[in-house]
PDB file of C-alpha atoms and ligand atoms in Angstrom:
ATOM      1  CA  MET V   2     -13.311  54.036  46.091  1.00  0.00           C
ATOM      2  CA  SER V   3     -15.138  56.662  44.025  1.00  0.00           C
ATOM      3  CA  MET V   4     -18.867  56.437  43.314  1.00  0.00           C
ATOM      4  CA  ARG V   5     -19.650  55.086  39.901  1.00  0.00           C
ATOM      5  CA  LYS V   6     -21.815  57.473  37.902  1.00  0.00           C
ATOM      6  CA  PHE V   7     -24.293  55.610  35.726  1.00  0.00           C
ATOM      7  CA  GLU V   8     -25.216  57.458  32.552  1.00  0.00           C
ATOM      8  CA  ASP V   9     -26.926  56.076  29.488  1.00  0.00           C
ATOM      9  CA  THR V  10     -25.984  58.559  26.773  1.00  0.00           C
ATOM     10  CA  TYR V  11     -27.185  58.872  23.164  1.00  0.00           C
ATOM     11  CA  GLN V  12     -23.874  57.349  22.166  1.00  0.00           C
ATOM     12  CA  HIS V  13     -24.509  54.271  24.325  1.00  0.00           C
ATOM     13  CA  LYS V  14     -28.042  53.977  22.946  1.00  0.00           C
ATOM     14  CA  GLY V  15     -26.734  54.244  19.376  1.00  0.00           C
ATOM     15  CA  LEU V  16     -24.124  51.545  19.957  1.00  0.00           C
ATOM     16  CA  ARG V  17     -26.814  49.343  21.502  1.00  0.00           C
ATOM     17  CA  LYS V  18     -29.015  49.725  18.397  1.00  0.00           C
ATOM     18  CA  GLN V  19     -26.055  48.625  16.275  1.00  0.00           C
ATOM     19  CA  LEU V  20     -25.518  45.607  18.532  1.00  0.00           C
ATOM     20  CA  VAL V  21     -29.182  44.627  18.181  1.00  0.00           C
ATOM     21  CA  GLN V  22     -28.832  44.921  14.404  1.00  0.00           C
ATOM     22  CA  GLN V  23     -25.785  42.606  14.523  1.00  0.00           C
ATOM     23  CA  LEU V  24     -27.751  40.086  16.586  1.00  0.00           C
ATOM     24  CA  ARG V  25     -30.517  40.138  13.943  1.00  0.00           C
ATOM     25  CA  GLU V  26     -27.938  39.505  11.221  1.00  0.00           C
ATOM     26  CA  LYS V  27     -26.544  36.582  13.247  1.00  0.00           C
ATOM     27  CA  GLY V  28     -30.012  35.006  13.279  1.00  0.00           C
ATOM     28  CA  ILE V  29     -31.782  36.184  16.459  1.00  0.00           C
ATOM     29  CA  THR V  30     -35.478  36.637  15.605  1.00  0.00           C
ATOM     30  CA  ASP V  31     -37.328  36.800  18.950  1.00  0.00           C
ATOM     31  CA  GLU V  32     -38.428  40.462  19.060  1.00  0.00           C
ATOM     32  CA  ASN V  33     -38.941  40.342  22.822  1.00  0.00           C
ATOM     33  CA  VAL V  34     -35.309  39.278  23.311  1.00  0.00           C
ATOM     34  CA  LEU V  35     -34.047  41.999  20.948  1.00  0.00           C
ATOM     35  CA  GLU V  36     -36.196  44.627  22.675  1.00  0.00           C
ATOM     36  CA  ALA V  37     -34.907  43.631  26.116  1.00  0.00           C
ATOM     37  CA  ILE V  38     -31.298  43.910  24.921  1.00  0.00           C
ATOM     38  CA  ASN V  39     -32.090  47.258  23.281  1.00  0.00           C
ATOM     39  CA  ASN V  40     -33.523  48.536  26.567  1.00  0.00           C
ATOM     40  CA  LEU V  41     -30.750  47.320  28.850  1.00  0.00           C
ATOM     41  CA  PRO V  42     -27.564  49.415  29.316  1.00  0.00           C
ATOM     42  CA  ARG V  43     -24.972  46.618  29.246  1.00  0.00           C
ATOM     43  CA  HIS V  44     -22.218  49.070  30.208  1.00  0.00           C
ATOM     44  CA  PHE V  45     -23.845  49.394  33.672  1.00  0.00           C
ATOM     45  CA  PHE V  46     -22.934  45.733  34.286  1.00  0.00           C
ATOM     46  CA  LEU V  47     -19.235  46.239  33.559  1.00  0.00           C
ATOM     47  CA  ASP V  48     -16.350  48.136  35.108  1.00  0.00           C
ATOM     48  CA  SER V  49     -16.279  51.706  33.772  1.00  0.00           C
ATOM     49  CA  ALA V  50     -13.009  50.835  31.977  1.00  0.00           C
ATOM     50  CA  PHE V  51     -15.149  48.889  29.458  1.00  0.00           C
ATOM     51  CA  ASP V  52     -17.561  51.752  28.818  1.00  0.00           C
ATOM     52  CA  LYS V  53     -16.516  52.336  25.206  1.00  0.00           C
ATOM     53  CA  ILE V  54     -16.430  48.677  24.192  1.00  0.00           C
ATOM     54  CA  ALA V  55     -19.404  47.403  26.216  1.00  0.00           C
ATOM     55  CA  TYR V  56     -21.521  47.036  23.048  1.00  0.00           C
ATOM     56  CA  GLU V  57     -19.076  44.895  21.124  1.00  0.00           C
ATOM     57  CA  ASP V  58     -20.411  41.359  20.740  1.00  0.00           C
ATOM     58  CA  ARG V  59     -17.819  39.941  23.146  1.00  0.00           C
ATOM     59  CA  ALA V  60     -17.515  38.459  26.616  1.00  0.00           C
ATOM     60  CA  PHE V  61     -15.647  40.604  29.190  1.00  0.00           C
ATOM     61  CA  PRO V  62     -14.035  39.854  32.570  1.00  0.00           C
ATOM     62  CA  ILE V  63     -16.165  40.620  35.661  1.00  0.00           C
ATOM     63  CA  GLY V  64     -13.679  39.551  38.361  1.00  0.00           C
ATOM     64  CA  GLU V  65     -13.012  36.252  40.147  1.00  0.00           C
ATOM     65  CA  GLY V  66     -11.913  34.780  36.809  1.00  0.00           C
ATOM     66  CA  GLN V  67     -15.486  34.956  35.492  1.00  0.00           C
ATOM     67  CA  THR V  68     -17.043  36.674  32.480  1.00  0.00           C
ATOM     68  CA  ILE V  69     -20.225  38.410  31.359  1.00  0.00           C
ATOM     69  CA  SER V  70     -21.496  36.285  28.448  1.00  0.00           C
ATOM     70  CA  GLN V  71     -21.278  37.541  24.874  1.00  0.00           C
ATOM     71  CA  PRO V  72     -24.551  39.305  23.859  1.00  0.00           C
ATOM     72  CA  TYR V  73     -25.086  36.763  21.051  1.00  0.00           C
ATOM     73  CA  THR V  74     -24.863  33.941  23.594  1.00  0.00           C
ATOM     74  CA  VAL V  75     -27.316  35.695  25.949  1.00  0.00           C
ATOM     75  CA  ALA V  76     -29.726  36.319  23.052  1.00  0.00           C
ATOM     76  CA  TYR V  77     -29.353  32.736  21.760  1.00  0.00           C
ATOM     77  CA  GLN V  78     -30.011  31.060  25.109  1.00  0.00           C
ATOM     78  CA  THR V  79     -32.919  33.396  25.902  1.00  0.00           C
ATOM     79  CA  GLN V  80     -34.481  32.811  22.470  1.00  0.00           C
ATOM     80  CA  LEU V  81     -34.242  29.022  22.908  1.00  0.00           C
ATOM     81  CA  LEU V  82     -36.089  29.337  26.232  1.00  0.00           C
ATOM     82  CA  GLN V  83     -39.144  30.962  24.559  1.00  0.00           C
ATOM     83  CA  ILE V  84     -39.616  33.272  27.551  1.00  0.00           C
ATOM     84  CA  LYS V  85     -43.169  34.403  28.266  1.00  0.00           C
ATOM     85  CA  LYS V  86     -44.276  37.071  30.736  1.00  0.00           C
ATOM     86  CA  GLY V  87     -44.805  35.466  34.143  1.00  0.00           C
ATOM     87  CA  ASP V  88     -42.470  32.496  33.525  1.00  0.00           C
ATOM     88  CA  LYS V  89     -40.690  31.288  36.648  1.00  0.00           C
ATOM     89  CA  VAL V  90     -37.040  30.950  35.630  1.00  0.00           C
ATOM     90  CA  LEU V  91     -34.057  29.462  37.459  1.00  0.00           C
ATOM     91  CA  GLU V  92     -30.647  30.739  36.353  1.00  0.00           C
ATOM     92  CA  ILE V  93     -27.373  29.030  37.292  1.00  0.00           C
ATOM     93  CA  GLY V  94     -24.467  31.508  37.281  1.00  0.00           C
ATOM     94  CA  THR V  95     -25.547  35.054  38.255  1.00  0.00           C
ATOM     95  CA  GLY V  96     -22.187  36.607  37.334  1.00  0.00           C
ATOM     96  CA  SER V  97     -22.765  40.244  36.315  1.00  0.00           C
ATOM     97  CA  VAL V  98     -26.607  39.899  36.562  1.00  0.00           C
ATOM     98  CA  TYR V  99     -26.893  40.876  32.875  1.00  0.00           C
ATOM     99  CA  GLN V 100     -28.606  37.654  31.736  1.00  0.00           C
ATOM    100  CA  ALA V 101     -30.917  37.743  34.769  1.00  0.00           C
ATOM    101  CA  SER V 102     -31.830  41.347  33.896  1.00  0.00           C
ATOM    102  CA  VAL V 103     -32.676  40.413  30.292  1.00  0.00           C
ATOM    103  CA  LEU V 104     -35.061  37.771  31.666  1.00  0.00           C
ATOM    104  CA  ALA V 105     -36.519  40.208  34.229  1.00  0.00           C
ATOM    105  CA  GLN V 106     -36.965  42.873  31.551  1.00  0.00           C
ATOM    106  CA  MET V 107     -39.008  40.297  29.596  1.00  0.00           C
ATOM    107  CA  GLY V 108     -41.353  39.879  32.562  1.00  0.00           C
ATOM    108  CA  ALA V 109     -40.000  36.618  34.004  1.00  0.00           C
ATOM    109  CA  TRP V 110     -39.675  35.844  37.728  1.00  0.00           C
ATOM    110  CA  VAL V 111     -35.979  35.130  38.048  1.00  0.00           C
ATOM    111  CA  TYR V 112     -34.280  32.983  40.705  1.00  0.00           C
ATOM    112  CA  THR V 113     -30.535  33.206  40.165  1.00  0.00           C
ATOM    113  CA  ILE V 114     -27.753  31.250  41.917  1.00  0.00           C
ATOM    114  CA  GLU V 115     -24.064  32.174  42.156  1.00  0.00           C
ATOM    115  CA  ARG V 116     -21.358  30.009  43.768  1.00  0.00           C
ATOM    116  CA  GLN V 117     -18.687  32.756  44.066  1.00  0.00           C
ATOM    117  CA  LYS V 118     -19.300  34.667  47.291  1.00  0.00           C
ATOM    118  CA  LYS V 119     -17.676  37.873  45.998  1.00  0.00           C
ATOM    119  CA  LEU V 120     -19.860  37.963  42.895  1.00  0.00           C
ATOM    120  CA  TYR V 121     -22.969  37.078  44.905  1.00  0.00           C
ATOM    121  CA  GLU V 122     -22.265  39.921  47.373  1.00  0.00           C
ATOM    122  CA  LYS V 123     -22.340  42.434  44.520  1.00  0.00           C
ATOM    123  CA  HIS V 124     -26.106  42.005  44.195  1.00  0.00           C
ATOM    124  CA  LYS V 125     -26.417  44.230  47.281  1.00  0.00           C
ATOM    125  CA  SER V 126     -25.365  47.206  45.180  1.00  0.00           C
ATOM    126  CA  PHE V 127     -27.108  45.983  42.012  1.00  0.00           C
ATOM    127  CA  VAL V 128     -27.965  49.085  39.993  1.00  0.00           C
ATOM    128  CA  PHE V 129     -31.465  47.860  38.986  1.00  0.00           C
ATOM    129  CA  LYS V 130     -32.561  46.548  42.400  1.00  0.00           C
ATOM    130  CA  THR V 131     -35.747  48.629  42.423  1.00  0.00           C
ATOM    131  CA  LYS V 132     -36.395  48.304  38.677  1.00  0.00           C
ATOM    132  CA  TYR V 133     -36.271  44.488  38.843  1.00  0.00           C
ATOM    133  CA  PRO V 134     -37.843  43.323  42.113  1.00  0.00           C
ATOM    134  CA  ASN V 135     -38.597  40.155  40.124  1.00  0.00           C
ATOM    135  CA  ILE V 136     -34.958  38.964  40.484  1.00  0.00           C
ATOM    136  CA  LYS V 137     -34.159  36.922  43.606  1.00  0.00           C
ATOM    137  CA  PHE V 138     -30.490  36.255  44.436  1.00  0.00           C
ATOM    138  CA  PHE V 139     -29.100  33.082  46.014  1.00  0.00           C
ATOM    139  CA  TYR V 140     -25.608  32.047  47.104  1.00  0.00           C
ATOM    140  CA  GLY V 141     -25.226  28.331  46.480  1.00  0.00           C
ATOM    141  CA  ASP V 142     -24.341  25.453  44.203  1.00  0.00           C
ATOM    142  CA  GLY V 143     -26.291  25.347  40.965  1.00  0.00           C
ATOM    143  CA  PHE V 144     -25.959  21.557  40.769  1.00  0.00           C
ATOM    144  CA  GLU V 145     -28.412  21.484  43.702  1.00  0.00           C
ATOM    145  CA  GLY V 146     -30.828  24.020  42.211  1.00  0.00           C
ATOM    146  CA  LEU V 147     -33.465  25.511  44.540  1.00  0.00           C
ATOM    147  CA  PRO V 148     -35.743  22.606  45.521  1.00  0.00           C
ATOM    148  CA  THR V 149     -37.897  24.705  47.872  1.00  0.00           C
ATOM    149  CA  TYR V 150     -38.642  27.313  45.185  1.00  0.00           C
ATOM    150  CA  GLY V 151     -39.296  24.955  42.273  1.00  0.00           C
ATOM    151  CA  PRO V 152     -40.648  23.623  40.041  1.00  0.00           C
ATOM    152  CA  PHE V 153     -39.671  26.093  37.322  1.00  0.00           C
ATOM    153  CA  ASP V 154     -41.083  26.809  33.854  1.00  0.00           C
ATOM    154  CA  LYS V 155     -37.584  27.376  32.509  1.00  0.00           C
ATOM    155  CA  ILE V 156     -33.997  26.740  33.636  1.00  0.00           C
ATOM    156  CA  ILE V 157     -30.917  28.398  32.107  1.00  0.00           C
ATOM    157  CA  ILE V 158     -27.344  27.350  32.836  1.00  0.00           C
ATOM    158  CA  THR V 159     -24.761  30.016  31.967  1.00  0.00           C
ATOM    159  CA  ALA V 160     -21.613  27.964  32.685  1.00  0.00           C
ATOM    160  CA  ALA V 161     -20.208  24.874  30.911  1.00  0.00           C
ATOM    161  CA  ALA V 162     -21.878  21.858  32.507  1.00  0.00           C
ATOM    162  CA  PRO V 163     -19.973  18.538  32.594  1.00  0.00           C
ATOM    163  CA  PHE V 164     -23.338  16.718  32.384  1.00  0.00           C
ATOM    164  CA  ILE V 165     -27.058  17.482  32.733  1.00  0.00           C
ATOM    165  CA  PRO V 166     -27.602  17.867  36.519  1.00  0.00           C
ATOM    166  CA  PRO V 167     -30.350  15.370  37.528  1.00  0.00           C
ATOM    167  CA  LYS V 168     -31.637  17.606  40.352  1.00  0.00           C
ATOM    168  CA  LEU V 169     -32.324  20.381  37.847  1.00  0.00           C
ATOM    169  CA  ILE V 170     -34.403  18.019  35.700  1.00  0.00           C
ATOM    170  CA  GLU V 171     -36.404  17.195  38.862  1.00  0.00           C
ATOM    171  CA  GLN V 172     -37.041  20.912  39.443  1.00  0.00           C
ATOM    172  CA  LEU V 173     -38.413  21.459  35.931  1.00  0.00           C
ATOM    173  CA  LYS V 174     -42.202  21.581  35.396  1.00  0.00           C
ATOM    174  CA  ILE V 175     -43.862  19.214  32.941  1.00  0.00           C
ATOM    175  CA  ASN V 176     -43.510  20.856  29.495  1.00  0.00           C
ATOM    176  CA  GLY V 177     -40.810  23.054  31.045  1.00  0.00           C
ATOM    177  CA  MET V 178     -37.558  23.729  29.165  1.00  0.00           C
ATOM    178  CA  MET V 179     -33.930  23.891  30.186  1.00  0.00           C
ATOM    179  CA  VAL V 180     -31.153  25.414  28.067  1.00  0.00           C
ATOM    180  CA  ILE V 181     -27.700  24.143  28.975  1.00  0.00           C
ATOM    181  CA  PRO V 182     -24.250  24.209  27.355  1.00  0.00           C
ATOM    182  CA  VAL V 183     -22.733  20.757  27.877  1.00  0.00           C
ATOM    183  CA  ASP V 184     -19.004  20.034  27.692  1.00  0.00           C
ATOM    184  CA  GLU V 185     -17.469  18.599  24.544  1.00  0.00           C
ATOM    185  CA  GLY V 186     -13.780  19.143  25.261  1.00  0.00           C
ATOM    186  CA  ASN V 187     -12.841  22.760  24.519  1.00  0.00           C
ATOM    187  CA  ALA V 188     -16.332  23.803  23.497  1.00  0.00           C
ATOM    188  CA  GLN V 189     -19.872  23.131  24.631  1.00  0.00           C
ATOM    189  CA  ARG V 190     -22.906  22.025  22.696  1.00  0.00           C
ATOM    190  CA  MET V 191     -26.047  24.060  23.474  1.00  0.00           C
ATOM    191  CA  LEU V 192     -28.823  21.652  24.408  1.00  0.00           C
ATOM    192  CA  ARG V 193     -32.507  22.318  24.980  1.00  0.00           C
ATOM    193  CA  ILE V 194     -34.164  19.795  27.260  1.00  0.00           C
ATOM    194  CA  THR V 195     -37.959  19.551  27.400  1.00  0.00           C
ATOM    195  CA  LYS V 196     -39.651  17.583  30.179  1.00  0.00           C
ATOM    196  CA  LEU V 197     -42.468  15.561  28.616  1.00  0.00           C
ATOM    197  CA  PRO V 198     -45.805  14.719  30.323  1.00  0.00           C
ATOM    198  CA  ASP V 199     -44.634  11.132  30.990  1.00  0.00           C
ATOM    199  CA  GLY V 200     -41.581  12.499  32.848  1.00  0.00           C
ATOM    200  CA  THR V 201     -39.061  11.554  30.137  1.00  0.00           C
ATOM    201  CA  ILE V 202     -36.990  14.220  28.437  1.00  0.00           C
ATOM    202  CA  LYS V 203     -36.617  15.374  24.848  1.00  0.00           C
ATOM    203  CA  GLU V 204     -33.155  16.605  23.894  1.00  0.00           C
ATOM    204  CA  GLU V 205     -32.451  19.026  21.012  1.00  0.00           C
ATOM    205  CA  SER V 206     -28.923  19.992  20.010  1.00  0.00           C
ATOM    206  CA  PHE V 207     -27.851  23.426  18.697  1.00  0.00           C
ATOM    207  CA  GLU V 208     -24.654  25.431  18.067  1.00  0.00           C
ATOM    208  CA  GLN V 209     -21.359  25.183  19.919  1.00  0.00           C
ATOM    209  CA  PHE V 210     -20.295  27.853  22.434  1.00  0.00           C
ATOM    210  CA  SER V 211     -17.488  28.489  24.900  1.00  0.00           C
ATOM    211  CA  PHE V 212     -18.325  29.076  28.585  1.00  0.00           C
ATOM    212  CA  VAL V 213     -16.421  29.217  31.883  1.00  0.00           C
ATOM    213  CA  PRO V 214     -16.827  25.901  33.740  1.00  0.00           C
ATOM    214  CA  MET V 215     -19.754  25.023  36.006  1.00  0.00           C
ATOM    215  CA  LEU V 216     -18.027  23.992  39.244  1.00  0.00           C
ATOM    216  CA  ALA V 217     -19.444  22.003  42.163  1.00  0.00           C
ATOM    217  CA  GLY V 218     -19.754  23.491  45.647  1.00  0.00           C
ATOM    218  CA  LYS V 219     -19.574  27.071  46.920  1.00  0.00           C
ATOM    219  CA  ASN V 220     -16.511  29.317  46.935  1.00  0.00           C
ATOM    220  CA  GLY V 221     -16.019  31.944  49.628  1.00  0.00           C
TER     221      GLY V 221
HETATM  222  N1  SAH J 315     -25.069  34.859  33.533  1.00  0.00           N
HETATM  223  C1  SAH J 315     -23.824  35.566  33.782  1.00  0.00           C
HETATM  224  C2  SAH J 315     -22.649  34.791  33.180  1.00  0.00           C
HETATM  225  C3  SAH J 315     -21.620  34.574  34.221  1.00  0.00           C
HETATM  226  S1  SAH J 315     -20.327  33.412  33.838  1.00  0.00           S
HETATM  227  C4  SAH J 315     -23.881  36.987  33.268  1.00  0.00           C
HETATM  228  O1  SAH J 315     -24.868  37.371  32.633  1.00  0.00           O
HETATM  229  O2  SAH J 315     -22.945  37.759  33.528  1.00  0.00           O
HETATM  230  C5  SAH J 315     -20.833  31.995  34.734  1.00  0.00           C
HETATM  231  C6  SAH J 315     -21.054  32.168  36.225  1.00  0.00           C
HETATM  232  O3  SAH J 315     -21.427  30.882  36.731  1.00  0.00           O
HETATM  233  C7  SAH J 315     -19.804  32.573  37.016  1.00  0.00           C
HETATM  234  O4  SAH J 315     -20.099  33.721  37.771  1.00  0.00           O
HETATM  235  C8  SAH J 315     -19.538  31.361  37.918  1.00  0.00           C
HETATM  236  O5  SAH J 315     -19.015  31.695  39.179  1.00  0.00           O
HETATM  237  C9  SAH J 315     -20.913  30.746  38.027  1.00  0.00           C
HETATM  238  N2  SAH J 315     -20.955  29.320  38.375  1.00  0.00           N
HETATM  239  C10 SAH J 315     -20.144  28.314  37.972  1.00  0.00           C
HETATM  240  N3  SAH J 315     -20.511  27.132  38.513  1.00  0.00           N
HETATM  241  C11 SAH J 315     -21.616  27.397  39.283  1.00  0.00           C
HETATM  242  C12 SAH J 315     -22.456  26.601  40.124  1.00  0.00           C
HETATM  243  N4  SAH J 315     -22.250  25.283  40.295  1.00  0.00           N
HETATM  244  N5  SAH J 315     -23.473  27.213  40.753  1.00  0.00           N
HETATM  245  C13 SAH J 315     -23.702  28.548  40.628  1.00  0.00           C
HETATM  246  N6  SAH J 315     -22.944  29.353  39.866  1.00  0.00           N
HETATM  247  C14 SAH J 315     -21.904  28.798  39.201  1.00  0.00           C
END
């Protein structure tokens, strides 16, 4: 296997600016989200074969039948979470580590879980390991969350959930928010759940998206 050479050229940076402009036109307004995406070389998270198309607003395969989310989806979920510097965030579905890196770039403390052993193992050669010491990687089942590390200010689920996992609600702080795409047949409705001071939850419903399924148990 040859060493991958990571280069962020003027061409990449130009394409990234265009992508950010597209995200603005599609309705993303959180400047911190747009800045993080503008600063993050998405092509580093993909096989070099995707180098020229890495800044198209599309999902791409990352192996094991999984995908890196579409930039619009990443921006949309991150915007709904209202990320603030210092937020403690749990992510379900590490995948390519792109979403986790957007959160880390915004100053969050990220705890990310992946159920596919092969994808989890890739964190060992993660290109931004020293740049983002604020990302912690876990191999496990997202339905269980990380009870010993919670509660969290924010929780983001990046796979299609069949239902809202009760254990994740338990691991959310009071006034904390969870953004989760929940199954509706072929598509998923993006929901934002807020945990209220009396322990009940408020549910807001947003656009429809299409994610790979959130599966129970570990694989590998
Ligand atoms: N956030 C990722 C998107 C990856 S796609 C990125 O930025 O690239 C969704 C990921 O969720 C897949 O890698 C899949 O293996 C993982 N996944 C699915 N069900 C899961 C579960 N129960 N726990 C943890 N990860 C899960």
